[in-house]
mmCIF file of C-alpha atoms and ligand atoms in Angstrom:
data_model
loop_
_atom_site.group_PDB
_atom_site.id
_atom_site.type_symbol
_atom_site.label_atom_id
_atom_site.label_comp_id
_atom_site.label_asym_id
_atom_site.label_seq_id
_atom_site.Cartn_x
_atom_site.Cartn_y
_atom_site.Cartn_z
ATOM 1 C CA MET A 248 -8.376 0.509 23.251
ATOM 2 C CA ASN A 249 -11.406 -1.344 22.013
ATOM 3 C CA ASP A 250 -12.037 -4.256 24.357
ATOM 4 C CA SER A 251 -15.121 -5.801 22.823
ATOM 5 C CA PHE A 252 -13.316 -8.975 21.779
ATOM 6 C CA PRO A 253 -13.148 -11.734 24.370
ATOM 7 C CA PRO A 254 -9.476 -12.670 24.707
ATOM 8 C CA SER A 255 -10.114 -16.330 23.964
ATOM 9 C CA GLY A 256 -6.620 -17.738 24.370
ATOM 10 C CA LEU A 257 -4.894 -14.746 25.857
ATOM 11 C CA PRO A 258 -3.666 -14.643 29.452
ATOM 12 C CA ALA A 259 -5.018 -11.499 31.166
ATOM 13 C CA ASP A 260 -1.536 -10.077 31.702
ATOM 14 C CA SER A 261 -0.078 -10.993 28.300
ATOM 15 C CA GLY A 262 0.331 -7.371 27.210
ATOM 16 C CA LEU A 263 -0.895 -8.255 23.706
ATOM 17 C CA PRO A 264 -4.000 -6.936 21.969
ATOM 18 C CA ALA A 265 -6.672 -9.646 22.087
ATOM 19 C CA ALA A 266 -7.880 -9.048 18.539
ATOM 20 C CA VAL A 267 -5.211 -8.573 15.900
ATOM 21 C CA GLY A 268 -5.515 -8.167 12.143
ATOM 22 C CA VAL A 269 -2.957 -8.826 9.435
ATOM 23 C CA LEU A 270 -3.288 -7.564 5.865
ATOM 24 C CA GLY A 271 -1.565 -9.886 3.394
ATOM 25 C CA GLY A 272 -0.932 -13.486 4.396
ATOM 26 C CA GLY A 273 2.215 -14.073 2.336
ATOM 27 C CA ARG A 274 5.595 -15.077 3.667
ATOM 28 C CA MET A 275 5.734 -12.323 6.313
ATOM 29 C CA GLY A 276 2.021 -11.871 7.017
ATOM 30 C CA ALA A 277 1.551 -15.587 7.686
ATOM 31 C CA GLY A 278 4.547 -15.542 10.033
ATOM 32 C CA ILE A 279 3.210 -12.491 11.864
ATOM 33 C CA ALA A 280 -0.254 -14.071 12.180
ATOM 34 C CA HIS A 281 1.360 -17.219 13.544
ATOM 35 C CA ALA A 282 3.402 -15.222 16.100
ATOM 36 C CA PHE A 283 0.268 -13.627 17.577
ATOM 37 C CA LEU A 284 -1.729 -16.875 17.442
ATOM 38 C CA VAL A 285 0.962 -18.729 19.364
ATOM 39 C CA LYS A 286 0.648 -16.221 22.204
ATOM 40 C CA GLY A 287 -3.144 -16.529 22.376
ATOM 41 C CA ALA A 288 -4.534 -13.633 20.343
ATOM 42 C CA ASP A 289 -7.497 -13.828 17.953
ATOM 43 C CA VAL A 290 -6.025 -13.240 14.501
ATOM 44 C CA LEU A 291 -7.778 -12.119 11.334
ATOM 45 C CA VAL A 292 -5.872 -12.339 8.038
ATOM 46 C CA ILE A 293 -7.269 -10.464 5.042
ATOM 47 C CA GLU A 294 -6.042 -11.283 1.547
ATOM 48 C CA ARG A 295 -6.690 -9.852 -1.908
ATOM 49 C CA ASP A 296 -8.814 -12.747 -3.245
ATOM 50 C CA GLU A 297 -10.221 -16.126 -2.225
ATOM 51 C CA GLN A 298 -7.383 -18.134 -3.721
ATOM 52 C CA SER A 299 -4.733 -16.061 -1.910
ATOM 53 C CA ALA A 300 -6.801 -16.294 1.271
ATOM 54 C CA GLU A 301 -6.787 -20.088 1.065
ATOM 55 C CA ALA A 302 -3.036 -20.093 0.485
ATOM 56 C CA ALA A 303 -2.579 -17.769 3.468
ATOM 57 C CA ARG A 304 -4.643 -20.068 5.688
ATOM 58 C CA GLU A 305 -2.488 -23.020 4.633
ATOM 59 C CA ARG A 306 0.710 -21.079 5.382
ATOM 60 C CA VAL A 307 -0.418 -20.089 8.869
ATOM 61 C CA GLU A 308 -1.772 -23.557 9.700
ATOM 62 C CA SER A 309 1.361 -25.238 8.433
ATOM 63 C CA ALA A 310 3.490 -22.910 10.623
ATOM 64 C CA ALA A 311 1.259 -23.821 13.587
ATOM 65 C CA VAL A 312 1.666 -27.559 12.933
ATOM 66 C CA LYS A 313 5.440 -27.243 12.576
ATOM 67 C CA SER A 314 5.851 -25.186 15.744
ATOM 68 C CA ILE A 315 3.907 -27.766 17.749
ATOM 69 C CA GLU A 316 5.685 -30.750 16.153
ATOM 70 C CA ARG A 317 9.085 -29.220 16.904
ATOM 71 C CA GLY A 318 8.037 -28.668 20.500
ATOM 72 C CA VAL A 319 8.701 -24.919 20.188
ATOM 73 C CA VAL A 320 5.097 -24.211 21.107
ATOM 74 C CA ASP A 321 3.144 -25.982 23.798
ATOM 75 C CA ALA A 322 -0.408 -25.544 22.506
ATOM 76 C CA ASN A 323 -3.395 -27.396 21.173
ATOM 77 C CA LEU A 324 -3.507 -27.134 17.393
ATOM 78 C CA ASP A 325 -7.305 -27.097 17.116
ATOM 79 C CA GLU A 326 -7.604 -24.421 19.778
ATOM 80 C CA MET A 327 -4.902 -22.328 18.106
ATOM 81 C CA VAL A 328 -6.414 -22.635 14.656
ATOM 82 C CA SER A 329 -9.907 -21.863 16.030
ATOM 83 C CA ARG A 330 -8.640 -18.351 16.798
ATOM 84 C CA LEU A 331 -7.626 -17.779 13.155
ATOM 85 C CA THR A 332 -10.034 -16.168 10.691
ATOM 86 C CA VAL A 333 -9.094 -15.654 7.050
ATOM 87 C CA GLY A 334 -11.069 -13.579 4.576
ATOM 88 C CA VAL A 335 -11.044 -11.020 1.800
ATOM 89 C CA ASP A 336 -13.244 -8.231 3.208
ATOM 90 C CA TYR A 337 -11.520 -5.216 4.813
ATOM 91 C CA ASP A 338 -14.743 -4.508 6.758
ATOM 92 C CA ALA A 339 -13.838 -7.431 9.000
ATOM 93 C CA PHE A 340 -11.009 -5.287 10.449
ATOM 94 C CA ALA A 341 -13.634 -3.254 12.365
ATOM 95 C CA GLY A 342 -13.071 -3.814 16.077
ATOM 96 C CA ARG A 343 -9.482 -5.051 15.733
ATOM 97 C CA GLN A 344 -7.175 -3.357 18.242
ATOM 98 C CA LEU A 345 -4.054 -3.688 16.128
ATOM 99 C CA VAL A 346 -3.649 -4.363 12.411
ATOM 100 C CA VAL A 347 -0.267 -5.126 10.847
ATOM 101 C CA GLU A 348 -0.029 -4.474 7.107
ATOM 102 C CA ALA A 349 2.206 -6.933 5.213
ATOM 103 C CA VAL A 350 1.380 -6.458 1.521
ATOM 104 C CA PRO A 351 4.215 -6.226 -1.060
ATOM 105 C CA GLU A 352 6.731 -3.385 -0.903
ATOM 106 C CA ASP A 353 4.964 -0.969 -3.239
ATOM 107 C CA TRP A 354 4.237 2.615 -2.160
ATOM 108 C CA ASP A 355 0.821 3.039 -3.847
ATOM 109 C CA LEU A 356 -0.329 -0.419 -2.770
ATOM 110 C CA LYS A 357 0.684 0.247 0.844
ATOM 111 C CA VAL A 358 -0.943 3.701 0.977
ATOM 112 C CA THR A 359 -4.222 2.404 -0.439
ATOM 113 C CA ALA A 360 -4.139 -0.580 1.898
ATOM 114 C CA LEU A 361 -3.306 1.446 5.026
ATOM 115 C CA ARG A 362 -6.017 4.011 4.296
ATOM 116 C CA GLY A 363 -8.504 1.212 3.676
ATOM 117 C CA ILE A 364 -7.693 -0.364 7.026
ATOM 118 C CA GLU A 365 -7.625 2.935 8.950
ATOM 119 C CA GLU A 366 -11.105 3.942 7.884
ATOM 120 C CA ARG A 367 -12.481 0.718 9.336
ATOM 121 C CA LEU A 368 -10.685 0.897 12.677
ATOM 122 C CA ALA A 369 -11.828 2.554 15.895
ATOM 123 C CA ASP A 370 -10.116 5.871 16.666
ATOM 124 C CA ASP A 371 -8.045 4.283 19.418
ATOM 125 C CA ALA A 372 -6.919 1.235 17.423
ATOM 126 C CA TYR A 373 -3.335 0.936 16.219
ATOM 127 C CA LEU A 374 -1.995 0.366 12.735
ATOM 128 C CA ALA A 375 1.485 -0.901 11.831
ATOM 129 C CA SER A 376 3.361 -1.538 8.608
ATOM 130 C CA ASN A 377 5.876 -4.327 8.137
ATOM 131 C CA THR A 378 7.634 -2.328 5.439
ATOM 132 C CA SER A 379 11.334 -3.098 5.207
ATOM 133 C CA SER A 380 12.355 0.096 3.423
ATOM 134 C CA LEU A 381 9.569 2.629 2.898
ATOM 135 C CA SER A 382 9.453 5.790 4.988
ATOM 136 C CA VAL A 383 7.241 5.399 8.044
ATOM 137 C CA ASN A 384 6.941 9.193 8.245
ATOM 138 C CA GLY A 385 5.915 9.302 4.587
ATOM 139 C CA LEU A 386 3.263 6.630 5.086
ATOM 140 C CA ALA A 387 2.060 8.368 8.272
ATOM 141 C CA ARG A 388 1.498 11.570 6.284
ATOM 142 C CA GLU A 389 -1.037 9.687 4.153
ATOM 143 C CA LEU A 390 -3.108 8.735 7.219
ATOM 144 C CA LYS A 391 -5.711 10.543 9.313
ATOM 145 C CA ARG A 392 -4.303 9.326 12.637
ATOM 146 C CA PRO A 393 -0.494 9.285 12.248
ATOM 147 C CA GLU A 394 -0.137 9.163 16.046
ATOM 148 C CA ASN A 395 -1.602 5.649 15.965
ATOM 149 C CA PHE A 396 0.797 4.389 13.299
ATOM 150 C CA LEU A 397 4.324 2.965 13.350
ATOM 151 C CA GLY A 398 6.559 0.416 11.674
ATOM 152 C CA LEU A 399 6.846 -3.104 13.077
ATOM 153 C CA HIS A 400 9.644 -4.652 11.052
ATOM 154 C CA PHE A 401 9.509 -8.397 11.590
ATOM 155 C CA PHE A 402 12.336 -10.525 10.235
ATOM 156 C CA ASN A 403 12.207 -13.529 7.970
ATOM 157 C CA PRO A 404 11.498 -16.294 8.881
ATOM 158 C CA VAL A 405 9.329 -14.833 11.647
ATOM 159 C CA PRO A 406 9.145 -17.936 13.897
ATOM 160 C CA ALA A 407 12.940 -18.307 14.002
ATOM 161 C CA SER A 408 13.829 -14.633 14.248
ATOM 162 C CA THR A 409 13.998 -12.960 17.651
ATOM 163 C CA LEU A 410 14.310 -9.390 16.378
ATOM 164 C CA ILE A 411 11.592 -6.852 15.612
ATOM 165 C CA GLU A 412 12.495 -3.286 14.714
ATOM 166 C CA VAL A 413 9.981 -0.871 16.227
ATOM 167 C CA VAL A 414 10.152 2.069 13.834
ATOM 168 C CA LEU A 415 8.831 5.306 15.290
ATOM 169 C CA GLY A 416 7.518 8.051 13.071
ATOM 170 C CA GLU A 417 7.797 11.708 14.108
ATOM 171 C CA ARG A 418 4.128 11.640 15.084
ATOM 172 C CA THR A 419 3.909 8.166 16.626
ATOM 173 C CA SER A 420 2.419 8.681 20.105
ATOM 174 C CA PRO A 421 4.544 7.845 23.160
ATOM 175 C CA ALA A 422 1.705 5.549 24.290
ATOM 176 C CA LEU A 423 1.968 3.514 21.082
ATOM 177 C CA ALA A 424 5.770 3.395 21.303
ATOM 178 C CA THR A 425 5.522 1.974 24.818
ATOM 179 C CA ALA A 426 2.734 -0.446 23.875
ATOM 180 C CA ALA A 427 4.695 -1.726 20.875
ATOM 181 C CA LYS A 428 7.749 -2.554 22.994
ATOM 182 C CA GLY A 429 5.419 -4.507 25.275
ATOM 183 C CA TRP A 430 3.920 -6.435 22.323
ATOM 184 C CA VAL A 431 7.352 -7.417 21.062
ATOM 185 C CA GLU A 432 8.328 -8.687 24.494
ATOM 186 C CA ALA A 433 5.007 -10.543 24.806
ATOM 187 C CA LEU A 434 5.739 -12.215 21.450
ATOM 188 C CA GLY A 435 8.969 -13.514 22.989
ATOM 189 C CA LYS A 436 11.146 -11.340 20.761
ATOM 190 C CA THR A 437 13.492 -8.405 21.277
ATOM 191 C CA ALA A 438 12.640 -4.869 20.203
ATOM 192 C CA VAL A 439 15.156 -2.535 18.643
ATOM 193 C CA VAL A 440 13.652 0.948 18.663
ATOM 194 C CA VAL A 441 14.572 3.100 15.673
ATOM 195 C CA ASN A 442 13.530 6.611 14.704
ATOM 196 C CA ASP A 443 12.412 6.388 11.094
ATOM 197 C CA ALA A 444 15.398 6.683 8.751
ATOM 198 C CA PRO A 445 16.249 4.975 5.449
ATOM 199 C CA GLY A 446 17.120 1.323 5.999
ATOM 200 C CA PHE A 447 16.163 1.616 9.692
ATOM 201 C CA ALA A 448 19.025 0.130 11.770
ATOM 202 C CA SER A 449 19.275 -3.405 10.437
ATOM 203 C CA SER A 450 19.170 -2.978 6.646
ATOM 204 C CA ARG A 451 21.403 0.094 6.712
ATOM 205 C CA LEU A 452 24.164 -1.595 8.670
ATOM 206 C CA GLY A 453 23.737 -5.029 7.069
ATOM 207 C CA VAL A 454 23.871 -3.580 3.566
ATOM 208 C CA ALA A 455 26.824 -1.292 4.438
ATOM 209 C CA ILE A 456 28.927 -4.293 5.487
ATOM 210 C CA ALA A 457 27.807 -6.336 2.482
ATOM 211 C CA LEU A 458 28.632 -3.564 -0.009
ATOM 212 C CA GLU A 459 32.115 -3.184 1.477
ATOM 213 C CA ALA A 460 32.620 -6.961 1.273
ATOM 214 C CA MET A 461 31.627 -6.839 -2.423
ATOM 215 C CA ARG A 462 34.085 -4.009 -3.094
ATOM 216 C CA MET A 463 36.790 -6.118 -1.435
ATOM 217 C CA VAL A 464 36.024 -9.040 -3.800
ATOM 218 C CA GLU A 465 36.037 -6.593 -6.716
ATOM 219 C CA GLU A 466 39.442 -5.205 -5.694
ATOM 220 C CA GLY A 467 40.896 -8.691 -5.202
ATOM 221 C CA VAL A 468 41.564 -8.120 -1.490
ATOM 222 C CA ALA A 469 40.447 -11.653 -0.598
ATOM 223 C CA SER A 470 38.115 -14.388 -1.813
ATOM 224 C CA ALA A 471 34.412 -14.373 -0.929
ATOM 225 C CA GLU A 472 35.034 -17.419 1.289
ATOM 226 C CA ASP A 473 37.811 -15.700 3.236
ATOM 227 C CA ILE A 474 35.959 -12.396 3.628
ATOM 228 C CA ASP A 475 32.961 -14.252 5.067
ATOM 229 C CA ALA A 476 35.200 -16.395 7.298
ATOM 230 C CA ALA A 477 36.782 -13.212 8.702
ATOM 231 C CA MET A 478 33.378 -11.994 9.859
ATOM 232 C CA VAL A 479 32.120 -15.390 11.041
ATOM 233 C CA LEU A 480 35.230 -16.346 12.991
ATOM 234 C CA GLY A 481 36.476 -12.897 13.910
ATOM 235 C CA TYR A 482 33.211 -11.135 14.697
ATOM 236 C CA LYS A 483 30.856 -14.024 15.405
ATOM 237 C CA HIS A 484 28.474 -13.238 12.536
ATOM 238 C CA PRO A 485 26.280 -16.337 12.052
ATOM 239 C CA THR A 486 26.844 -16.172 8.281
ATOM 240 C CA GLY A 487 29.196 -13.896 6.384
ATOM 241 C CA PRO A 488 27.942 -10.769 4.575
ATOM 242 C CA LEU A 489 28.302 -12.347 1.121
ATOM 243 C CA LYS A 490 26.568 -15.599 1.980
ATOM 244 C CA THR A 491 23.804 -13.558 3.605
ATOM 245 C CA THR A 492 23.530 -11.578 0.366
ATOM 246 C CA ASP A 493 23.179 -14.845 -1.577
ATOM 247 C CA ILE A 494 20.412 -15.993 0.764
ATOM 248 C CA VAL A 495 18.528 -12.673 0.698
ATOM 249 C CA GLY A 496 18.928 -12.351 -3.095
ATOM 250 C CA LEU A 497 21.369 -10.100 -4.959
ATOM 251 C CA ASP A 498 18.473 -8.364 -6.711
ATOM 252 C CA VAL A 499 16.838 -7.560 -3.369
ATOM 253 C CA ARG A 500 20.102 -6.189 -1.972
ATOM 254 C CA LEU A 501 20.706 -4.147 -5.132
ATOM 255 C CA GLY A 502 17.248 -2.597 -4.747
ATOM 256 C CA ILE A 503 17.959 -1.647 -1.131
ATOM 257 C CA ALA A 504 21.426 -0.296 -2.016
ATOM 258 C CA GLU A 505 19.937 1.871 -4.789
ATOM 259 C CA TYR A 506 17.355 3.229 -2.371
ATOM 260 C CA LEU A 507 19.955 3.961 0.317
ATOM 261 C CA HIS A 508 22.237 5.500 -2.324
ATOM 262 C CA SER A 509 19.450 7.880 -3.334
ATOM 263 C CA THR A 510 18.582 8.786 0.261
ATOM 264 C CA LEU A 511 21.876 8.578 2.192
ATOM 265 C CA GLY A 512 24.497 9.280 -0.440
ATOM 266 C CA GLU A 513 27.548 7.925 -2.229
ATOM 267 C CA ARG A 514 28.631 5.495 0.489
ATOM 268 C CA PHE A 515 25.748 3.248 -0.520
ATOM 269 C CA ALA A 516 26.475 3.292 -4.270
ATOM 270 C CA PRO A 517 26.074 -0.329 -5.438
ATOM 271 C CA PRO A 518 29.420 -1.834 -6.566
ATOM 272 C CA GLN A 519 29.753 -2.801 -10.236
ATOM 273 C CA ILE A 520 30.197 -6.477 -9.320
ATOM 274 C CA LEU A 521 26.716 -6.496 -7.762
ATOM 275 C CA LYS A 522 25.118 -4.812 -10.772
ATOM 276 C CA ASP A 523 26.914 -7.211 -13.164
ATOM 277 C CA LYS A 524 25.856 -10.315 -11.263
ATOM 278 C CA VAL A 525 22.228 -9.189 -11.156
ATOM 279 C CA ALA A 526 22.340 -8.432 -14.897
ATOM 280 C CA ARG A 527 23.666 -11.983 -15.527
ATOM 281 C CA GLY A 528 20.851 -13.463 -13.420
ATOM 282 C CA GLU A 529 23.241 -14.571 -10.659
ATOM 283 C CA LEU A 530 20.820 -13.713 -7.889
ATOM 284 C CA GLY A 531 22.151 -16.034 -5.187
ATOM 285 C CA ARG A 532 20.660 -19.170 -3.704
ATOM 286 C CA LYS A 533 17.396 -18.918 -5.650
ATOM 287 C CA THR A 534 19.193 -19.127 -9.022
ATOM 288 C CA GLY A 535 22.002 -21.484 -7.934
ATOM 289 C CA LYS A 536 24.761 -18.886 -8.183
ATOM 290 C CA GLY A 537 25.655 -15.582 -6.524
ATOM 291 C CA PHE A 538 28.909 -14.903 -4.705
ATOM 292 C CA PHE A 539 28.885 -18.673 -4.055
ATOM 293 C CA ASP A 540 27.546 -21.702 -5.937
ATOM 294 C CA TRP A 541 24.348 -23.231 -4.613
ATOM 295 C CA PRO A 542 23.931 -26.700 -6.113
ATOM 296 C CA SER A 543 20.259 -27.663 -6.012
HETATM 297 N N1 LIG B 719 10.359 -11.405 2.733
HETATM 298 C C1 LIG B 719 11.192 -10.829 3.599
HETATM 299 O O1 LIG B 719 12.329 -11.292 3.828
HETATM 300 C C2 LIG B 719 10.748 -9.595 4.358
HETATM 301 C C3 LIG B 719 11.356 -9.287 5.575
HETATM 302 C C4 LIG B 719 10.911 -8.184 6.305
HETATM 303 C C5 LIG B 719 9.887 -7.389 5.793
HETATM 304 N N2 LIG B 719 9.333 -7.692 4.580
HETATM 305 C C6 LIG B 719 8.245 -6.830 4.095
HETATM 306 O O2 LIG B 719 7.006 -7.492 4.342
HETATM 307 C C7 LIG B 719 6.063 -7.111 3.339
HETATM 308 C C8 LIG B 719 5.492 -8.358 2.706
HETATM 309 O O3 LIG B 719 6.529 -9.105 2.140
HETATM 310 P P1 LIG B 719 6.388 -10.670 1.864
HETATM 311 O O4 LIG B 719 7.766 -11.170 1.618
HETATM 312 O O5 LIG B 719 5.536 -11.304 2.904
HETATM 313 O O6 LIG B 719 5.576 -10.636 0.480
HETATM 314 P P2 LIG B 719 4.672 -11.808 -0.141
HETATM 315 O O7 LIG B 719 4.588 -11.492 -1.585
HETATM 316 O O8 LIG B 719 5.139 -13.156 0.303
HETATM 317 O O9 LIG B 719 3.243 -11.573 0.541
HETATM 318 C C9 LIG B 719 2.428 -10.476 0.251
HETATM 319 C C10 LIG B 719 0.975 -10.927 0.368
HETATM 320 O O10 LIG B 719 0.139 -9.782 0.243
HETATM 321 C C11 LIG B 719 -1.002 -10.166 -0.523
HETATM 322 N N3 LIG B 719 -1.591 -8.969 -1.104
HETATM 323 C C12 LIG B 719 -1.176 -8.269 -2.191
HETATM 324 N N4 LIG B 719 -1.982 -7.205 -2.382
HETATM 325 C C13 LIG B 719 -2.926 -7.253 -1.419
HETATM 326 C C14 LIG B 719 -4.040 -6.425 -1.086
HETATM 327 N N5 LIG B 719 -4.326 -5.351 -1.780
HETATM 328 N N6 LIG B 719 -4.801 -6.781 -0.014
HETATM 329 C C15 LIG B 719 -4.512 -7.876 0.718
HETATM 330 N N7 LIG B 719 -3.473 -8.684 0.458
HETATM 331 C C16 LIG B 719 -2.684 -8.369 -0.595
HETATM 332 C C17 LIG B 719 -0.469 -11.160 -1.538
HETATM 333 O O11 LIG B 719 -1.506 -11.985 -2.044
HETATM 334 C C18 LIG B 719 0.561 -11.927 -0.716
HETATM 335 O O12 LIG B 719 -0.005 -13.078 -0.097
HETATM 336 C C19 LIG B 719 6.819 -6.193 2.383
HETATM 337 O O13 LIG B 719 6.601 -4.861 2.763
HETATM 338 C C20 LIG B 719 8.264 -6.567 2.592
HETATM 339 O O14 LIG B 719 9.150 -5.526 2.285
HETATM 340 C C21 LIG B 719 9.729 -8.798 3.870
#
C-alpha cells in the first residue's frame, strides 16, 4: 500500500488506511467520511461541483459536531476537521490508499466514476463501492484491477449503524477481503461478509420479509399494526417490516423488489398493494402516508 501520507490522527495500530477518499458527499458519502475521520484518517471528499462540495463539507462537519456534542466521540473538533479536504477534482485521489464511491445508484454514473478514480490510484490502492443493489462482479468487470475492488455497503444513518456488508466479487483478492474486515472492525462496526449476489444479505432478507408482510395485509390476515407487533414482540425486530418500509420509502422498496424479481425470480414479485400505494404517491414517512399515517 502507498504509505506516503503521514497518518496525522491515526494510531499506528489502527488497521485503517491513513489516507482515504470518498466520491460523493451526499447522505451516505458524508457519513462514510465522518466514520473514517472519527477514527483518525485523513479524508478527501470529491463532489461533482463547487456547490455540492460546500454542501458535503457542511454535512460532514455537522456530523462531527453532533458526534462530539453527544459524547459519542472523544475528539477535538478543529483537529478532526483539519483532516478533512473537500474538492471537485478527481486528480486529488492520487495517493489515496482507499477510495469509497458513494454517488447515486445509477449504473453508467458508477462505472464512469469508478474508472475515473481507478486511473488516478496507485496499483496497490483499493477501491470500494457503497452500492446497495448493483452487481459488484458487474462493476468489477468494468475495471482494470478487479482484484482491488469490492463492495462496502454502509447503512443509513452511518454514525448510528453498526453494520457494514463487505461484498466480495469473484475476483476480489483475499488480501483485500482480509483488510476490509479489519477496516470495519477499526471503524467500530461489525462486518457481514457476503459473496456478491442480488440484494446481498441484508436487502434480500429484509425485502423478503416486508413483501410477505404486505401480502398478509393484502389478504386480510392481520392489520399492519399487528403484523409489525408480531415481529417486534415475537422476534425482537427493532421496528416491524411495514414500518421499516414506510421509513425507507415504498418507492425505494418497490425498486429493490423489481430488481430482485428480475434477478431471483417470482418470490420477489412486488405485491399489488405496494404498486398501488406507490402509484397513489403513498410513499411512507416522506409523504405522510404509507402502510401507516405519519402526521408531520
Ligand atoms: N440512502 C441510503 O439509505 C443508502 C444506504 C446504503 C447505500 N446507499 C447507496 O449509497 C450511494 C449514495 O446514496 P446517497 O443516499 O448518499 O445519495 P445522495 O444523493 O444523498 O448523495 C450522492 C452524492 O453524490 C454526488 N454526485 C453525483 N454525481 C457525482 C459525480 N459524478 N462525482 C462526484 N459526486 C457526485 C451528489 O452531488 C450527491 O452529493 C448509492 O449507491 C446508494 O444506493 C444508500
